[in-house]
Amino acid sequence: ADISWHGTQAWEAEWSYHSRTLAFMLDGQHARGGSVQDDYIYVAMNMHWESHPFELPNLPGQRQWHLFANTSMPSPDDVCIPGEEILLKDQYSFLVGSRSVIILVGR
């Protein structure tokens, strides 16, 4: 799929009215109708007043998650220059701060 929905558990979005967390992943294999391979993009949104760990979806092949943006960090550490994203040490989960959004790039 071009887009997949997730919650704090990968592949399991919580759609209830009281949920304060949601994530989605854009599949880079489907760029331009599948004619071009591109990066994966993962966006996790935590609108809860507490931090929550998000389990990250596994990437195919040797791809790894890199942090592009984290709105819980103060400026200028909240966003990276495109192409200079930070490789995550933990490729399995990420603690998303309260009322924050993160953007990861899988390459």
PDB file of C-alpha atoms in Angstrom:
ATOM      1  CA  ALA A   1       0.000   0.000   0.000  1.00  0.00           C
ATOM      2  CA  ASP A   2       1.111   3.561  -0.623  1.00  0.00           C
ATOM      3  CA  ILE A   3       0.103   4.484   2.936  1.00  0.00           C
ATOM      4  CA  SER A   4      -0.286   2.371   6.061  1.00  0.00           C
ATOM      5  CA  TRP A   5      -1.745   3.415   9.410  1.00  0.00           C
ATOM      6  CA  HIS A   6      -0.179   2.707  12.789  1.00  0.00           C
ATOM      7  CA  GLY A   7      -0.644   3.463  16.467  1.00  0.00           C
ATOM      8  CA  THR A   8       1.791   3.056  19.317  1.00  0.00           C
ATOM      9  CA  GLN A   9       2.011  -0.517  17.999  1.00  0.00           C
ATOM     10  CA  ALA A  10       3.198  -0.877  14.402  1.00  0.00           C
ATOM     11  CA  TRP A  11       0.403  -1.835  11.976  1.00  0.00           C
ATOM     12  CA  GLU A  12      -2.300  -1.309  14.641  1.00  0.00           C
ATOM     13  CA  ALA A  13      -3.903   2.138  14.432  1.00  0.00           C
ATOM     14  CA  GLU A  14      -6.220   3.093  17.266  1.00  0.00           C
ATOM     15  CA  TRP A  15      -9.309   4.712  15.741  1.00  0.00           C
ATOM     16  CA  SER A  16     -11.397   5.185  18.895  1.00  0.00           C
ATOM     17  CA  TYR A  17     -12.698   8.650  19.776  1.00  0.00           C
ATOM     18  CA  HIS A  18     -10.490   8.883  22.883  1.00  0.00           C
ATOM     19  CA  SER A  19      -7.212   7.977  21.136  1.00  0.00           C
ATOM     20  CA  ARG A  20      -4.550  10.698  21.192  1.00  0.00           C
ATOM     21  CA  THR A  21      -1.920   8.907  19.083  1.00  0.00           C
ATOM     22  CA  LEU A  22      -1.696   8.067  15.384  1.00  0.00           C
ATOM     23  CA  ALA A  23       1.063   7.339  12.880  1.00  0.00           C
ATOM     24  CA  PHE A  24       1.303   6.670   9.167  1.00  0.00           C
ATOM     25  CA  MET A  25       3.983   5.427   6.796  1.00  0.00           C
ATOM     26  CA  LEU A  26       4.394   6.307   3.130  1.00  0.00           C
ATOM     27  CA  ASP A  27       5.926   3.451   1.139  1.00  0.00           C
ATOM     28  CA  GLY A  28       8.851   4.617  -1.008  1.00  0.00           C
ATOM     29  CA  GLN A  29       8.504   1.631  -3.331  1.00  0.00           C
ATOM     30  CA  HIS A  30       5.345   3.156  -4.754  1.00  0.00           C
ATOM     31  CA  ALA A  31       6.790   6.553  -5.704  1.00  0.00           C
ATOM     32  CA  ARG A  32       5.522   7.816  -9.044  1.00  0.00           C
ATOM     33  CA  GLY A  33       3.273   4.813  -9.556  1.00  0.00           C
ATOM     34  CA  GLY A  34       6.009   2.345  -8.651  1.00  0.00           C
ATOM     35  CA  SER A  35       8.347   3.525 -11.394  1.00  0.00           C
ATOM     36  CA  VAL A  36      10.844   5.050  -8.931  1.00  0.00           C
ATOM     37  CA  GLN A  37      12.314   3.811  -5.625  1.00  0.00           C
ATOM     38  CA  ASP A  38      12.252   6.508  -2.957  1.00  0.00           C
ATOM     39  CA  ASP A  39      12.632   6.865   0.812  1.00  0.00           C
ATOM     40  CA  TYR A  40      10.001   5.671   3.256  1.00  0.00           C
ATOM     41  CA  ILE A  41       8.411   8.400   5.391  1.00  0.00           C
ATOM     42  CA  TYR A  42       6.984   7.698   8.858  1.00  0.00           C
ATOM     43  CA  VAL A  43       5.042  10.344  10.792  1.00  0.00           C
ATOM     44  CA  ALA A  44       3.996   9.761  14.414  1.00  0.00           C
ATOM     45  CA  MET A  45       1.644  12.196  16.145  1.00  0.00           C
ATOM     46  CA  ASN A  46       1.203  12.204  19.912  1.00  0.00           C
ATOM     47  CA  MET A  47      -1.463  14.663  21.046  1.00  0.00           C
ATOM     48  CA  HIS A  48      -1.581  13.185  24.557  1.00  0.00           C
ATOM     49  CA  TRP A  49      -0.208  15.180  27.506  1.00  0.00           C
ATOM     50  CA  GLU A  50       2.216  12.302  28.261  1.00  0.00           C
ATOM     51  CA  SER A  51       5.073  10.880  26.162  1.00  0.00           C
ATOM     52  CA  HIS A  52       4.431   7.542  24.432  1.00  0.00           C
ATOM     53  CA  PRO A  53       6.767   4.995  22.833  1.00  0.00           C
ATOM     54  CA  PHE A  54       5.858   4.148  19.234  1.00  0.00           C
ATOM     55  CA  GLU A  55       6.887   0.783  17.835  1.00  0.00           C
ATOM     56  CA  LEU A  56       8.457   1.389  14.401  1.00  0.00           C
ATOM     57  CA  PRO A  57       7.549  -0.687  11.342  1.00  0.00           C
ATOM     58  CA  ASN A  58      10.362  -2.827   9.983  1.00  0.00           C
ATOM     59  CA  LEU A  59      11.956  -1.589   6.777  1.00  0.00           C
ATOM     60  CA  PRO A  60      12.841  -3.871   3.867  1.00  0.00           C
ATOM     61  CA  GLY A  61      16.413  -4.794   3.014  1.00  0.00           C
ATOM     62  CA  GLN A  62      19.171  -2.754   4.598  1.00  0.00           C
ATOM     63  CA  ARG A  63      17.113   0.417   5.017  1.00  0.00           C
ATOM     64  CA  GLN A  64      17.232   2.156   8.401  1.00  0.00           C
ATOM     65  CA  TRP A  65      15.202   4.864  10.113  1.00  0.00           C
ATOM     66  CA  HIS A  66      16.647   8.386  10.340  1.00  0.00           C
ATOM     67  CA  LEU A  67      15.187  11.282  12.334  1.00  0.00           C
ATOM     68  CA  PHE A  68      14.215  14.309  10.237  1.00  0.00           C
ATOM     69  CA  ALA A  69      12.003  16.266  12.659  1.00  0.00           C
ATOM     70  CA  ASN A  70      10.966  16.112  16.313  1.00  0.00           C
ATOM     71  CA  THR A  71       8.747  18.957  17.511  1.00  0.00           C
ATOM     72  CA  SER A  72       9.467  18.176  21.182  1.00  0.00           C
ATOM     73  CA  MET A  73      13.028  19.446  20.717  1.00  0.00           C
ATOM     74  CA  PRO A  74      13.935  23.139  20.953  1.00  0.00           C
ATOM     75  CA  SER A  75      14.915  25.015  17.816  1.00  0.00           C
ATOM     76  CA  PRO A  76      17.222  24.539  15.927  1.00  0.00           C
ATOM     77  CA  ASP A  77      17.450  20.875  17.040  1.00  0.00           C
ATOM     78  CA  ASP A  78      13.834  20.176  16.065  1.00  0.00           C
ATOM     79  CA  VAL A  79      14.542  19.646  12.369  1.00  0.00           C
ATOM     80  CA  CYS A  80      17.452  18.421  10.242  1.00  0.00           C
ATOM     81  CA  ILE A  81      18.707  19.631   6.910  1.00  0.00           C
ATOM     82  CA  PRO A  82      17.330  17.282   4.222  1.00  0.00           C
ATOM     83  CA  GLY A  83      19.919  14.605   3.516  1.00  0.00           C
ATOM     84  CA  GLU A  84      21.557  15.047   6.954  1.00  0.00           C
ATOM     85  CA  GLU A  85      18.972  13.175   9.037  1.00  0.00           C
ATOM     86  CA  ILE A  86      20.200  11.429  12.217  1.00  0.00           C
ATOM     87  CA  LEU A  87      20.437   7.619  12.159  1.00  0.00           C
ATOM     88  CA  LEU A  88      18.371   6.168  15.013  1.00  0.00           C
ATOM     89  CA  LYS A  89      20.290   3.942  17.422  1.00  0.00           C
ATOM     90  CA  ASP A  90      17.039   2.130  18.269  1.00  0.00           C
ATOM     91  CA  GLN A  91      15.413   0.946  15.036  1.00  0.00           C
ATOM     92  CA  TYR A  92      12.481  -0.674  16.882  1.00  0.00           C
ATOM     93  CA  SER A  93      10.818   2.133  18.848  1.00  0.00           C
ATOM     94  CA  PHE A  94      10.856   5.884  19.405  1.00  0.00           C
ATOM     95  CA  LEU A  95       9.628   7.840  22.429  1.00  0.00           C
ATOM     96  CA  VAL A  96       7.422  10.636  21.091  1.00  0.00           C
ATOM     97  CA  GLY A  97       7.120  13.546  23.493  1.00  0.00           C
ATOM     98  CA  SER A  98       3.833  14.954  24.727  1.00  0.00           C
ATOM     99  CA  ARG A  99       1.869  16.927  22.133  1.00  0.00           C
ATOM    100  CA  SER A 100       4.606  16.323  19.564  1.00  0.00           C
ATOM    101  CA  VAL A 101       5.138  15.049  16.044  1.00  0.00           C
ATOM    102  CA  ILE A 102       8.129  13.180  14.649  1.00  0.00           C
ATOM    103  CA  ILE A 103       9.079  12.559  11.029  1.00  0.00           C
ATOM    104  CA  LEU A 104      11.402   9.685  10.159  1.00  0.00           C
ATOM    105  CA  VAL A 105      13.012   8.862   6.822  1.00  0.00           C
ATOM    106  CA  GLY A 106      13.723   5.242   5.929  1.00  0.00           C
ATOM    107  CA  ARG A 107      16.602   4.778   3.547  1.00  0.00           C
TER     108      ARG A 107
END
